[in-house]
Amino acid sequence: MEEPAVSEASFCLQKITITDYCKDDYQYEEVPADDEFSLQEDDEDLSKALQTIQEQTEDAHILALQSVLTSEKSVSEIPEAMDDFFCNFLVRLGMSRTLDCFQTEWYELIERGAFKAKDVGLVPTVFTQNQQLQAENMRLRKDLDSYKLAANKAKEAFLKMQKERDFHRMHHKRVVQEKNRLICDIKRLKAHYASYEPVLKQLTEKYQNTLRQKMLTSLERDRAVGQVTGLQATLHNLESGYAVQSPVTKAAHERKKGLEGPTQKALREARQQKMLDAERSSYGPVKDSEKTGKRYPKDSEFPVDSHADPLLARAKECTQPLKTGVYKLGNTLKVHDLAVSCLAVHPQRDVVVTGSDDRLWKMWALPDGNIIMTGEGHTDWLSGCCFHPSGTQLVTSSGDATVRIWDLSKRGCILTLEGHAQAVWDCSWHSCGDFVASASMDSTSKIWDVNSERCRYTLRGHKDSVNSIEFLPFSNTVLTSSADKTLSLWDARTGLHVQTFYGHLHSCNHATFNVKGDMIASCDSRGVLKLWDIRQSVPIMSVDAGPRPANQAAFDYSGRTVAVASGDGSVKVLYLELGQLSSLRGHGEEEVHSVAFDHKARRLLSGGADGTLCLWT
């Protein structure tokens, strides 16, 4: 009876577990000894064993209460019991046999009372804190390394910025020194220029005096030449046995009327020779050189600038008031495979000529667009074309550096003018039909004599490519525009420069006269259109139609409307009286290269890079 009780008691001891992770509020009740079984009063050993079990039960109850009090904290803050710590450690290492031995020896020592309450309680907080501090130390070491790396990068960036700052500081000092040096140079140059002003004034006065002396000398020379001519004629007549009155007095009288240039002098001498030839025609033949007195007998005579302009009457007919948006797209003709670079309207008929990058020019009937003629001969793109005043001939300019004259009745080229060193940008026909002007990329313009087939004058003065050229109708005045941002007026009779117009800030692409000849319209590569007063040589209006380039400008016959071919694919129309700028679109997004009004002022024509010709009515 005694051994079974002991074994049963030991079995009960092994079933008792102490844990700190109890999360419920379960209350352990004491089990009286006489509820389970009855013992004899004389068995003192068993009673002691039962008393020991009751004490252990009370201890477990106390520990459970402590675990309930500590469970109110967060799960991460609940401390771990000692036995659970060791058991978990051994389980983690896989030491199962050591775990069995530990549990057996641990609970035996607890049963014997060898451990105190603090020994079998919770894991000391110092140990847990040490582990936490160790983990925190590792984390701080990692942060320290990252901070060191960031500090090194910041140090390198700081040193780089210091070097850049020092560089910019030195550069600023150099710039300031250069500025101060330039200011000193400018002051010195101003003082130097001021010292030369009296000398320049004296030289100017000497130059004017020299010009006056030159004029007087030329007058005396012309008078002497006239006297010699008269004496030679008298001598010739005396040798022939007849006496003729000498025209010396008349020539001298005519010379006093004004200063004559070389061309006028040649004309006067030619007239004198004709008078002598008419009187001597019955006395024998005279050589051609004696008749004309010219080195080039076929040279044409420039007309006198006193003819009335018949286009002014047509301009007076165009008196109907203009309205905004009056031009509308009437027809679109596909005239070339490549871009239309230039166009010219026939002066009398509803005919237009178009030139293209395909090296051809074509003649079309308006408004249906029936083709009349095609011209081949240029070896590069066409840049300009212009009808003869009579409409029977055509002049074209090309990138092959030549100017060609075409006879429309013969359907072929009758003359090729060569002399420019680079591409020819534009050409224009004189109202008399005997002279052609051309503008080239070689910074020069030329006046060609069609009859003698030679260059009469080369106009030099522009510093860059000459982009356009035009004769003032029924005048000997030539207008040029250049990539050097200036416009110039020239006298075609002498080849001399007359006037320069300054005001454009970009390359001038084109310039043209109005019908009356008192106004000029010019456009540049930035799309700026300027109107100039010829008499005062100042701009009277500036219109920004950019930023795309403006390629060509054209006045209508009334002079109140200006059309501009724009690089944005539109035709800009400026109504001067209304001060409004409208945009006509018919070429899509392709660039518009040329624009012109027809001879009846009823249509506006435009040619674009898409190879089409648009008719606006």
Coordinates of C-alpha atoms in Angstrom, one line a residue:
M1 CA 0.0 0.0 0.0
E2 CA 2.8 2.4 0.6
E3 CA 4.6 2.1 -2.8
P4 CA 1.6 2.7 -5.0
A5 CA 0.9 5.9 -3.1
V6 CA 4.4 7.2 -3.6
S7 CA 4.4 6.4 -7.3
E8 CA 1.1 8.1 -7.7
A9 CA 2.4 11.1 -5.9
S10 CA 5.5 11.3 -8.1
F11 CA 3.3 10.9 -11.1
C12 CA 1.2 13.9 -10.0
L13 CA 4.4 15.9 -9.5
Q14 CA 5.5 15.2 -13.1
K15 CA 2.1 16.5 -14.4
I16 CA 2.6 19.9 -12.7
T17 CA 3.9 22.6 -15.0
I18 CA 4.8 26.2 -14.2
T19 CA 4.4 28.8 -16.9
D20 CA 4.3 32.5 -17.2
Y21 CA 2.3 32.6 -20.5
C22 CA -1.1 32.0 -19.0
K23 CA -3.4 34.6 -20.5
D24 CA -6.7 33.7 -19.0
D25 CA -8.1 34.4 -15.5
Y26 CA -8.6 30.8 -14.6
Q27 CA -8.5 30.3 -10.7
Y28 CA -7.0 27.1 -9.5
E29 CA -9.0 25.5 -6.6
E30 CA -7.6 23.4 -3.8
V31 CA -8.5 19.8 -3.9
P32 CA -9.0 18.3 -0.4
A33 CA -7.2 15.1 0.3
D34 CA -10.3 13.3 1.4
D35 CA -12.2 14.1 -1.9
E36 CA -9.9 12.0 -4.0
F37 CA -9.2 9.1 -1.6
S38 CA -9.0 8.4 2.1
L39 CA -5.9 7.7 4.1
Q40 CA -5.3 6.0 7.4
E41 CA -4.5 8.2 10.3
D42 CA -1.4 6.3 11.2
D43 CA 0.3 6.7 7.8
E44 CA 2.4 9.8 8.5
D45 CA 4.6 9.5 5.4
L46 CA 1.8 9.8 3.0
S47 CA 0.3 12.7 4.8
K48 CA 3.6 14.6 4.5
A49 CA 3.7 13.8 0.8
L50 CA 0.2 15.2 0.4
Q51 CA 1.1 18.3 2.4
T52 CA 4.1 18.8 0.0
I53 CA 1.8 18.5 -3.0
Q54 CA -0.6 21.1 -1.5
E55 CA 2.3 23.5 -1.0
Q56 CA 3.5 23.1 -4.6
T57 CA -0.1 23.7 -5.7
E58 CA -0.2 26.9 -3.8
D59 CA 3.1 28.0 -5.3
A60 CA 1.8 27.2 -8.8
H61 CA -1.3 29.3 -7.9
I62 CA 0.9 32.2 -6.9
L63 CA 3.0 31.9 -10.1
A64 CA -0.2 31.9 -12.1
L65 CA -1.4 35.1 -10.4
Q66 CA 2.0 36.7 -11.2
S67 CA 1.6 35.6 -14.9
V68 CA -1.9 37.1 -15.0
L69 CA -0.6 40.4 -13.6
T70 CA 2.2 40.5 -16.2
S71 CA -0.1 39.5 -19.0
E72 CA -1.7 42.9 -19.0
K73 CA 1.4 44.1 -20.7
S74 CA 2.0 43.8 -24.5
V75 CA 3.0 40.4 -25.8
S76 CA 6.5 41.6 -26.7
E77 CA 7.1 42.8 -23.1
I78 CA 6.1 39.5 -21.3
P79 CA 9.3 38.0 -19.7
E80 CA 10.2 34.4 -20.3
A81 CA 10.4 31.8 -17.5
M82 CA 13.7 30.2 -16.7
D83 CA 12.7 26.6 -17.5
D84 CA 11.0 27.6 -20.7
F85 CA 14.1 29.5 -21.7
F86 CA 16.4 26.5 -21.2
C87 CA 13.9 24.2 -22.8
N88 CA 13.5 26.4 -25.8
F89 CA 17.3 26.8 -26.1
L90 CA 17.8 23.0 -26.1
V91 CA 14.9 22.4 -28.5
R92 CA 16.4 25.0 -30.9
L93 CA 19.7 23.2 -30.8
G94 CA 18.1 19.8 -31.2
M95 CA 19.5 18.4 -27.9
S96 CA 16.5 16.1 -27.1
R97 CA 18.3 13.8 -24.7
T98 CA 19.9 16.7 -22.8
L99 CA 16.3 18.2 -22.6
D100 CA 15.0 15.0 -21.0
C101 CA 17.8 14.9 -18.5
F102 CA 17.3 18.7 -17.8
Q103 CA 13.6 18.3 -17.2
T104 CA 14.1 15.3 -14.9
E105 CA 16.8 16.9 -12.8
W106 CA 15.1 20.4 -12.8
Y107 CA 11.8 19.1 -11.4
E108 CA 13.6 16.9 -8.9
L109 CA 15.5 19.8 -7.5
I110 CA 12.3 21.9 -7.4
E111 CA 10.6 19.0 -5.5
R112 CA 13.5 18.9 -3.1
G113 CA 13.4 22.7 -2.6
A114 CA 17.0 23.2 -3.7
F115 CA 16.0 26.2 -5.8
K116 CA 14.8 29.4 -4.4
A117 CA 11.9 31.3 -5.8
K118 CA 14.1 33.7 -7.8
D119 CA 16.0 30.8 -9.3
V120 CA 12.9 29.2 -10.8
G121 CA 11.1 32.4 -11.7
L122 CA 11.5 34.6 -14.8
V123 CA 14.6 35.2 -16.9
P124 CA 16.5 38.2 -15.5
T125 CA 15.7 41.5 -17.2
V126 CA 19.4 42.2 -17.3
F127 CA 20.0 39.3 -19.7
T128 CA 17.1 40.4 -21.9
Q129 CA 18.3 44.0 -21.9
N130 CA 21.8 42.8 -22.7
Q131 CA 20.4 41.0 -25.7
Q132 CA 18.4 44.0 -26.8
L133 CA 21.4 46.3 -26.3
Q134 CA 23.6 43.9 -28.3
A135 CA 21.0 44.0 -31.2
E136 CA 20.8 47.7 -30.9
N137 CA 24.6 48.0 -30.9
M138 CA 24.7 46.0 -34.2
R139 CA 22.0 48.2 -35.7
L140 CA 23.9 51.3 -34.6
R141 CA 27.1 50.0 -36.1
K142 CA 25.4 49.5 -39.4
D143 CA 23.9 53.0 -39.2
L144 CA 27.3 54.4 -38.3
D145 CA 28.8 52.8 -41.4
S146 CA 26.1 54.2 -43.6
Y147 CA 26.5 57.6 -42.0
K148 CA 30.3 57.4 -42.6
L149 CA 29.7 56.6 -46.3
A150 CA 27.2 59.5 -46.6
A151 CA 29.6 61.8 -44.8
N152 CA 32.4 60.8 -47.2
K153 CA 30.2 61.5 -50.2
A154 CA 29.1 64.8 -48.7
K155 CA 32.8 65.7 -48.1
E156 CA 33.6 64.9 -51.8
A157 CA 30.7 67.0 -53.0
F158 CA 31.6 69.8 -50.7
L159 CA 35.2 69.8 -52.0
K160 CA 33.9 69.8 -55.6
M161 CA 31.6 72.7 -54.9
Q162 CA 34.5 74.6 -53.3
K163 CA 36.7 74.0 -56.4
E164 CA 33.8 75.1 -58.7
R165 CA 33.2 78.2 -56.5
D166 CA 36.9 79.1 -56.7
F167 CA 36.9 78.5 -60.5
H168 CA 33.8 80.7 -61.0
R169 CA 35.3 83.3 -58.6
M170 CA 38.5 83.5 -60.7
H171 CA 36.5 83.5 -63.9
H172 CA 34.4 86.4 -62.6
K173 CA 37.6 88.3 -61.7
R174 CA 38.9 87.7 -65.2
V175 CA 35.7 88.9 -66.8
V176 CA 35.7 92.0 -64.6
Q177 CA 39.3 92.7 -65.6
E178 CA 38.5 92.1 -69.3
K179 CA 35.5 94.5 -69.0
N180 CA 37.6 97.1 -67.3
R181 CA 40.2 96.7 -70.0
L182 CA 37.6 97.1 -72.7
I183 CA 36.2 100.2 -71.1
C184 CA 39.6 101.7 -71.0
D185 CA 40.1 100.8 -74.7
I186 CA 36.8 102.3 -75.6
K187 CA 37.7 105.5 -73.7
R188 CA 41.0 105.6 -75.4
L189 CA 39.5 105.0 -78.8
K190 CA 36.9 107.8 -78.2
A191 CA 39.7 110.2 -77.3
H192 CA 41.6 109.0 -80.3
Y193 CA 38.6 109.5 -82.6
A194 CA 38.0 113.0 -81.0
S195 CA 41.5 113.9 -81.9
Y196 CA 40.9 112.9 -85.5
E197 CA 37.6 114.8 -85.9
P198 CA 39.3 118.1 -87.0
V199 CA 41.4 116.2 -89.5
L200 CA 38.4 114.4 -90.9
K201 CA 36.6 117.7 -91.2
Q202 CA 39.5 119.2 -93.1
L203 CA 39.7 116.2 -95.4
T204 CA 35.9 116.4 -96.0
E205 CA 36.3 120.0 -97.0
K206 CA 39.2 119.1 -99.3
Y207 CA 37.2 116.3 -100.8
Q208 CA 34.3 118.7 -101.6
N209 CA 36.7 121.2 -103.1
T210 CA 38.3 118.5 -105.2
L211 CA 34.9 117.4 -106.5
R212 CA 34.1 120.9 -107.5
Q213 CA 37.5 121.2 -109.2
K214 CA 36.9 117.9 -110.9
M215 CA 33.5 119.1 -112.2
L216 CA 35.0 122.3 -113.5
T217 CA 37.8 120.3 -115.1
S218 CA 35.4 118.0 -116.8
L219 CA 33.4 120.9 -118.1
E220 CA 36.5 122.4 -119.6
R221 CA 37.5 119.1 -121.0
D222 CA 34.1 118.6 -122.6
R223 CA 34.2 122.1 -124.0
A224 CA 37.6 121.4 -125.5
V225 CA 36.4 118.1 -126.9
G226 CA 33.5 119.8 -128.5
Q227 CA 35.7 122.4 -130.0
V228 CA 38.1 119.8 -131.3
T229 CA 35.2 117.8 -132.8
G230 CA 33.9 120.9 -134.5
L231 CA 37.3 121.8 -135.8
Q232 CA 37.8 118.3 -137.2
A233 CA 34.5 118.4 -139.0
T234 CA 35.3 121.9 -140.4
L235 CA 38.7 120.6 -141.5
H236 CA 37.2 117.6 -143.2
N237 CA 34.7 119.7 -145.0
L238 CA 37.4 122.2 -146.1
E239 CA 39.4 119.3 -147.4
S240 CA 36.3 118.2 -149.4
G241 CA 35.8 121.7 -150.7
Y242 CA 32.7 122.5 -148.8
A243 CA 32.1 124.6 -145.7
V244 CA 29.8 123.5 -142.9
Q245 CA 28.8 125.5 -139.8
S246 CA 30.6 124.1 -136.7
P247 CA 28.3 123.0 -133.9
V248 CA 30.8 124.0 -131.2
T249 CA 28.8 126.7 -129.7
K250 CA 25.7 124.5 -129.5
A251 CA 27.6 121.7 -127.9
A252 CA 29.1 124.1 -125.3
H253 CA 25.7 125.5 -124.6
E254 CA 24.2 122.1 -124.0
R255 CA 27.1 121.1 -121.7
K256 CA 26.4 124.0 -119.4
K257 CA 23.0 122.7 -118.6
G258 CA 24.4 120.1 -116.3
L259 CA 27.1 117.6 -115.5
E260 CA 27.2 114.8 -118.0
G261 CA 28.3 111.2 -117.2
P262 CA 30.1 108.9 -119.6
T263 CA 26.8 107.5 -121.0
Q264 CA 25.2 110.9 -121.7
K265 CA 28.5 112.1 -123.2
A266 CA 28.5 109.1 -125.6
L267 CA 24.9 109.8 -126.5
R268 CA 25.6 113.5 -127.2
E269 CA 28.6 112.7 -129.4
A270 CA 26.6 110.1 -131.2
R271 CA 23.9 112.7 -132.0
Q272 CA 26.6 115.1 -133.2
Q273 CA 28.0 112.4 -135.5
K274 CA 24.6 111.7 -136.8
M275 CA 24.0 115.3 -137.7
L276 CA 27.4 115.5 -139.4
D277 CA 26.7 112.2 -141.3
A278 CA 23.4 113.5 -142.5
E279 CA 25.1 116.6 -144.0
R280 CA 28.0 114.6 -145.4
S281 CA 26.0 111.6 -146.7
S282 CA 26.4 112.8 -150.3
Y283 CA 30.2 113.2 -150.2
G284 CA 31.3 109.7 -149.7
P285 CA 31.2 106.7 -147.3
V286 CA 32.1 107.1 -143.6
K287 CA 33.4 104.3 -141.4
D288 CA 31.2 102.8 -138.7
S289 CA 33.5 104.0 -135.9
E290 CA 33.2 107.5 -137.2
K291 CA 29.5 107.3 -137.3
T292 CA 28.8 106.1 -133.8
G293 CA 31.9 107.1 -131.9
K294 CA 31.5 104.0 -129.6
R295 CA 33.7 101.2 -128.6
Y296 CA 30.8 98.8 -128.7
P297 CA 28.5 99.9 -131.5
K298 CA 25.7 97.5 -130.5
D299 CA 25.3 99.0 -127.0
S300 CA 21.8 100.1 -126.2
E301 CA 20.9 103.6 -124.9
F302 CA 19.3 104.0 -121.5
P303 CA 16.0 105.9 -121.8
V304 CA 15.5 109.2 -120.1
D305 CA 13.7 109.1 -116.8
S306 CA 10.9 111.3 -118.0
H307 CA 8.4 108.8 -119.5
A308 CA 5.0 108.6 -118.0
D309 CA 4.3 105.3 -116.2
P310 CA 1.2 103.7 -117.9
L311 CA 0.7 101.5 -114.9
L312 CA -0.4 104.5 -112.8
A313 CA -3.6 104.6 -114.9
R314 CA -4.3 101.0 -114.0
A315 CA -3.6 101.7 -110.4
K316 CA -6.2 104.5 -110.4
E317 CA -8.8 102.0 -111.7
C318 CA -8.2 99.8 -108.6
T319 CA -10.3 102.1 -106.3
Q320 CA -12.8 99.6 -104.9
P321 CA -12.7 99.4 -101.1
L322 CA -10.9 96.4 -99.7
K323 CA -12.5 94.1 -97.1
T324 CA -10.9 91.7 -94.6
G325 CA -10.8 88.2 -96.1
V326 CA -11.5 89.3 -99.6
Y327 CA -9.2 86.7 -101.1
K328 CA -10.4 83.1 -101.2
L329 CA -8.9 80.0 -102.7
G330 CA -10.3 79.6 -106.2
N331 CA -8.2 76.8 -107.7
T332 CA -5.1 74.7 -106.9
L333 CA -2.9 73.5 -109.8
K334 CA -0.2 70.8 -109.6
V335 CA 2.4 72.3 -111.8
H336 CA 5.7 70.7 -110.8
D337 CA 7.0 67.5 -109.1
L338 CA 9.4 69.6 -107.0
A339 CA 9.1 72.9 -105.3
V340 CA 7.9 76.0 -107.2
S341 CA 10.7 78.5 -106.6
C342 CA 9.5 81.4 -108.7
L343 CA 6.6 82.7 -110.8
A344 CA 5.9 85.5 -113.3
V345 CA 2.6 86.8 -114.6
H346 CA 2.3 87.9 -118.3
P347 CA 1.9 91.7 -118.6
Q348 CA -1.1 91.4 -121.0
R349 CA -2.6 88.0 -120.9
D350 CA -3.9 85.5 -118.4
V351 CA -0.7 83.5 -118.5
V352 CA 1.7 82.6 -115.8
V353 CA 5.2 81.1 -115.9
T354 CA 6.5 78.9 -113.0
G355 CA 10.1 77.9 -112.3
S356 CA 11.0 74.9 -110.2
D357 CA 13.8 73.0 -108.5
D358 CA 13.4 70.4 -111.3
R359 CA 15.4 72.8 -113.6
L360 CA 12.3 73.5 -115.8
W361 CA 10.0 76.4 -116.4
K362 CA 6.5 76.0 -117.5
M363 CA 3.9 78.3 -119.0
W364 CA 0.2 77.9 -117.9
A365 CA -3.1 79.4 -119.0
L366 CA -5.3 80.8 -116.3
P367 CA -7.6 80.0 -114.7
D368 CA -7.9 76.4 -116.0
G369 CA -4.3 75.5 -115.8
N370 CA -3.7 74.2 -119.3
I371 CA 0.0 73.9 -120.1
I372 CA 1.3 76.0 -123.0
M373 CA 5.0 75.6 -123.1
T374 CA 8.0 74.0 -121.2
G375 CA 11.5 75.3 -121.2
E376 CA 14.6 73.1 -120.7
G377 CA 18.2 74.2 -120.6
H378 CA 19.3 75.2 -117.1
T379 CA 21.5 72.6 -115.4
D380 CA 20.4 73.5 -111.9
W381 CA 17.3 74.8 -110.0
L382 CA 15.6 78.0 -111.2
S383 CA 15.5 80.9 -108.9
G384 CA 13.8 83.7 -110.8
C385 CA 11.9 84.6 -113.9
C386 CA 10.5 87.7 -115.5
F387 CA 8.6 88.6 -118.7
H388 CA 9.7 91.0 -121.3
P389 CA 7.5 94.2 -121.2
S390 CA 6.0 93.1 -124.5
G391 CA 5.4 89.6 -123.2
T392 CA 7.3 88.0 -126.2
Q393 CA 10.4 86.9 -124.3
L394 CA 11.3 85.6 -120.9
V395 CA 14.4 85.8 -118.7
T396 CA 15.3 83.2 -116.1
S397 CA 18.0 82.9 -113.5
S398 CA 19.4 79.7 -112.0
G399 CA 21.7 78.0 -109.6
D400 CA 24.0 77.2 -112.4
A401 CA 25.3 80.8 -112.3
T402 CA 23.7 81.8 -115.7
V403 CA 20.9 84.0 -116.9
R404 CA 19.0 82.8 -120.0
I405 CA 16.7 84.7 -122.4
W406 CA 14.0 82.7 -124.1
D407 CA 12.1 83.7 -127.2
L408 CA 8.5 82.4 -126.7
S409 CA 7.8 82.5 -130.4
K410 CA 10.8 80.3 -131.2
R411 CA 10.2 78.1 -128.1
G412 CA 13.9 78.1 -127.2
C413 CA 16.8 79.9 -125.5
I414 CA 18.3 82.7 -127.7
L415 CA 20.9 84.0 -125.3
T416 CA 22.9 82.8 -122.3
L417 CA 24.6 85.4 -120.1
E418 CA 27.5 84.2 -118.1
G419 CA 29.6 86.2 -115.7
H420 CA 28.6 85.5 -112.1
A421 CA 30.8 83.3 -109.9
Q422 CA 28.0 81.7 -107.9
A423 CA 24.3 81.0 -108.2
V424 CA 22.0 83.7 -109.5
W425 CA 19.1 84.4 -107.2
D426 CA 16.9 86.8 -109.2
C427 CA 16.5 88.7 -112.5
S428 CA 14.5 91.6 -113.7
W429 CA 13.8 93.2 -117.1
H430 CA 14.0 96.9 -117.8
S431 CA 10.8 98.6 -119.0
C432 CA 12.5 99.4 -122.3
G433 CA 13.3 95.8 -122.9
D434 CA 17.0 96.3 -123.8
F435 CA 18.5 95.6 -120.3
V436 CA 18.4 92.8 -117.8
A437 CA 19.5 93.0 -114.2
S438 CA 20.7 89.9 -112.2
A439 CA 21.5 89.4 -108.5
S440 CA 23.9 86.7 -107.4
M441 CA 25.2 84.8 -104.4
D442 CA 28.7 86.2 -105.1
S443 CA 27.6 89.6 -103.5
T444 CA 27.3 91.4 -106.8
S445 CA 24.6 92.4 -109.3
K446 CA 25.0 93.0 -113.0
I447 CA 23.3 95.1 -115.7
W448 CA 23.3 93.2 -119.0
D449 CA 22.8 94.8 -122.4
V450 CA 20.6 92.4 -124.4
N451 CA 21.6 93.9 -127.8
S452 CA 25.3 93.9 -127.3
E453 CA 25.1 90.7 -125.2
R454 CA 27.5 91.9 -122.6
C455 CA 27.6 93.1 -119.0
R456 CA 27.4 96.9 -118.9
Y457 CA 28.0 97.4 -115.2
T458 CA 28.7 95.3 -112.1
L459 CA 27.1 96.7 -109.0
R460 CA 29.5 96.2 -106.0
G461 CA 28.7 97.3 -102.5
H462 CA 26.9 94.5 -100.7
K463 CA 28.9 92.5 -98.2
D464 CA 26.9 89.3 -98.6
S465 CA 24.7 87.5 -101.1
V466 CA 22.3 89.7 -103.1
N467 CA 18.9 87.9 -102.9
S468 CA 16.7 90.0 -105.1
I469 CA 16.8 92.7 -107.8
E470 CA 14.2 94.8 -109.5
F471 CA 13.9 97.8 -111.9
L472 CA 11.6 100.6 -110.9
P473 CA 9.1 100.6 -113.8
F474 CA 9.9 103.1 -116.5
S475 CA 13.0 104.2 -114.7
N476 CA 16.8 103.5 -114.6
T477 CA 16.7 102.9 -110.8
V478 CA 17.5 99.4 -109.5
L479 CA 16.5 98.1 -106.1
T480 CA 18.5 95.2 -104.5
S481 CA 18.1 93.3 -101.2
S482 CA 21.0 91.4 -99.5
A483 CA 21.8 89.0 -96.8
D484 CA 23.9 91.8 -95.2
K485 CA 20.5 93.1 -93.9
T486 CA 20.4 96.1 -96.1
L487 CA 18.5 97.4 -99.2
S488 CA 20.2 99.5 -101.9
L489 CA 19.2 101.8 -104.8
W490 CA 21.5 102.0 -107.8
D491 CA 21.6 104.1 -111.0
A492 CA 21.7 101.6 -113.9
R493 CA 23.1 104.2 -116.3
T494 CA 26.3 104.6 -114.3
G495 CA 26.4 101.6 -112.1
L496 CA 26.8 103.8 -109.0
H497 CA 25.3 103.3 -105.6
V498 CA 22.6 105.9 -104.7
Q499 CA 21.0 105.0 -101.3
T500 CA 21.2 102.4 -98.6
F501 CA 18.3 101.4 -96.3
Y502 CA 19.2 100.2 -92.8
G503 CA 16.7 98.6 -90.4
H504 CA 16.4 94.9 -90.8
L505 CA 18.0 92.7 -88.2
H506 CA 18.1 89.6 -90.4
S507 CA 18.9 88.7 -93.9
C508 CA 16.7 90.5 -96.5
N509 CA 15.1 87.9 -98.8
H510 CA 13.2 90.2 -101.2
A511 CA 12.3 93.9 -101.8
T512 CA 9.9 95.4 -104.4
F513 CA 8.5 98.8 -105.5
N514 CA 4.9 99.8 -105.5
V515 CA 3.4 101.1 -108.8
K516 CA 3.8 104.7 -107.9
G517 CA 7.5 104.2 -107.0
D518 CA 7.4 106.1 -103.8
M519 CA 7.3 103.1 -101.4
I520 CA 9.3 99.9 -101.0
A521 CA 8.2 96.6 -99.3
S522 CA 10.9 94.3 -98.0
C523 CA 10.9 91.1 -96.0
D524 CA 13.6 89.1 -94.1
S525 CA 14.4 85.6 -92.9
R526 CA 12.7 86.2 -89.6
G527 CA 9.3 87.1 -91.2
V528 CA 9.4 90.8 -90.6
L529 CA 7.8 93.0 -93.3
K530 CA 8.9 96.6 -93.6
L531 CA 7.5 99.5 -95.7
W532 CA 9.9 102.2 -96.6
D533 CA 9.5 105.8 -97.8
I534 CA 11.9 106.3 -100.7
R535 CA 12.1 110.1 -100.3
Q536 CA 13.0 110.1 -96.6
S537 CA 14.8 106.7 -96.6
V538 CA 13.1 105.6 -93.4
P539 CA 10.8 102.8 -92.5
I540 CA 7.1 103.8 -92.1
M541 CA 5.7 100.5 -91.0
S542 CA 7.1 97.2 -89.6
V543 CA 4.9 94.1 -89.3
D544 CA 6.1 90.9 -87.6
A545 CA 4.7 87.9 -89.6
G546 CA 7.2 85.4 -88.3
P547 CA 8.9 83.6 -86.8
R548 CA 9.2 81.6 -90.1
P549 CA 11.0 83.4 -93.0
A550 CA 9.2 85.7 -95.4
N551 CA 10.4 84.7 -98.9
Q552 CA 8.8 87.3 -101.2
A553 CA 6.6 90.4 -101.1
A554 CA 4.3 91.9 -103.8
F555 CA 2.2 95.1 -104.1
D556 CA -1.1 95.1 -105.9
Y557 CA -1.8 97.8 -108.5
S558 CA -3.6 100.0 -106.0
G559 CA -0.6 100.0 -103.6
R560 CA -2.9 99.4 -100.7
T561 CA -2.4 95.6 -100.3
V562 CA 0.9 93.7 -99.8
A563 CA 1.1 89.9 -100.1
V564 CA 3.9 88.0 -98.5
A565 CA 5.0 84.4 -99.2
S566 CA 5.6 82.9 -95.7
G567 CA 7.6 79.9 -94.6
D568 CA 4.8 78.6 -92.4
G569 CA 2.8 77.4 -95.5
S570 CA 0.5 80.5 -95.7
V571 CA 0.3 83.7 -97.7
K572 CA 0.1 86.8 -95.5
V573 CA -2.0 89.7 -96.8
L574 CA -1.5 93.1 -95.3
Y575 CA -4.3 95.7 -95.9
L576 CA -2.5 99.1 -95.4
E577 CA -5.7 101.2 -95.0
L578 CA -7.1 98.8 -92.4
G579 CA -3.8 97.9 -90.7
Q580 CA -4.9 94.3 -90.6
L581 CA -2.9 91.1 -91.4
S582 CA -4.8 88.1 -92.7
S583 CA -3.5 84.6 -93.4
L584 CA -4.4 82.5 -96.5
R585 CA -3.8 78.8 -96.3
G586 CA -3.8 76.5 -99.3
H587 CA -0.3 74.8 -99.4
G588 CA -0.7 72.8 -96.2
E589 CA 2.4 72.9 -94.1
E590 CA 4.8 73.3 -97.0
E591 CA 6.8 76.6 -97.4
V592 CA 5.4 79.2 -99.8
H593 CA 8.3 80.5 -102.0
S594 CA 6.7 83.1 -104.4
V595 CA 3.7 85.3 -104.7
A596 CA 2.4 87.8 -107.3
F597 CA -0.7 89.7 -108.5
D598 CA -2.0 89.2 -112.1
H599 CA -2.0 92.1 -114.6
K600 CA -5.7 92.8 -114.0
A601 CA -5.4 92.9 -110.2
R602 CA -8.1 90.3 -110.0
R603 CA -6.1 87.3 -108.7
L604 CA -3.4 86.6 -106.3
L605 CA -1.0 83.7 -107.2
S606 CA 1.3 81.8 -104.9
G607 CA 3.7 78.9 -105.5
G608 CA 4.8 76.5 -102.8
A609 CA 7.3 73.8 -101.9
D610 CA 4.6 71.2 -102.6
G611 CA 4.8 71.9 -106.3
T612 CA 1.4 73.6 -106.5
L613 CA 0.1 76.9 -107.7
C614 CA -2.8 78.4 -105.8
L615 CA -5.1 81.0 -107.3
W616 CA -6.8 83.4 -104.9
T617 CA -9.7 85.5 -106.1

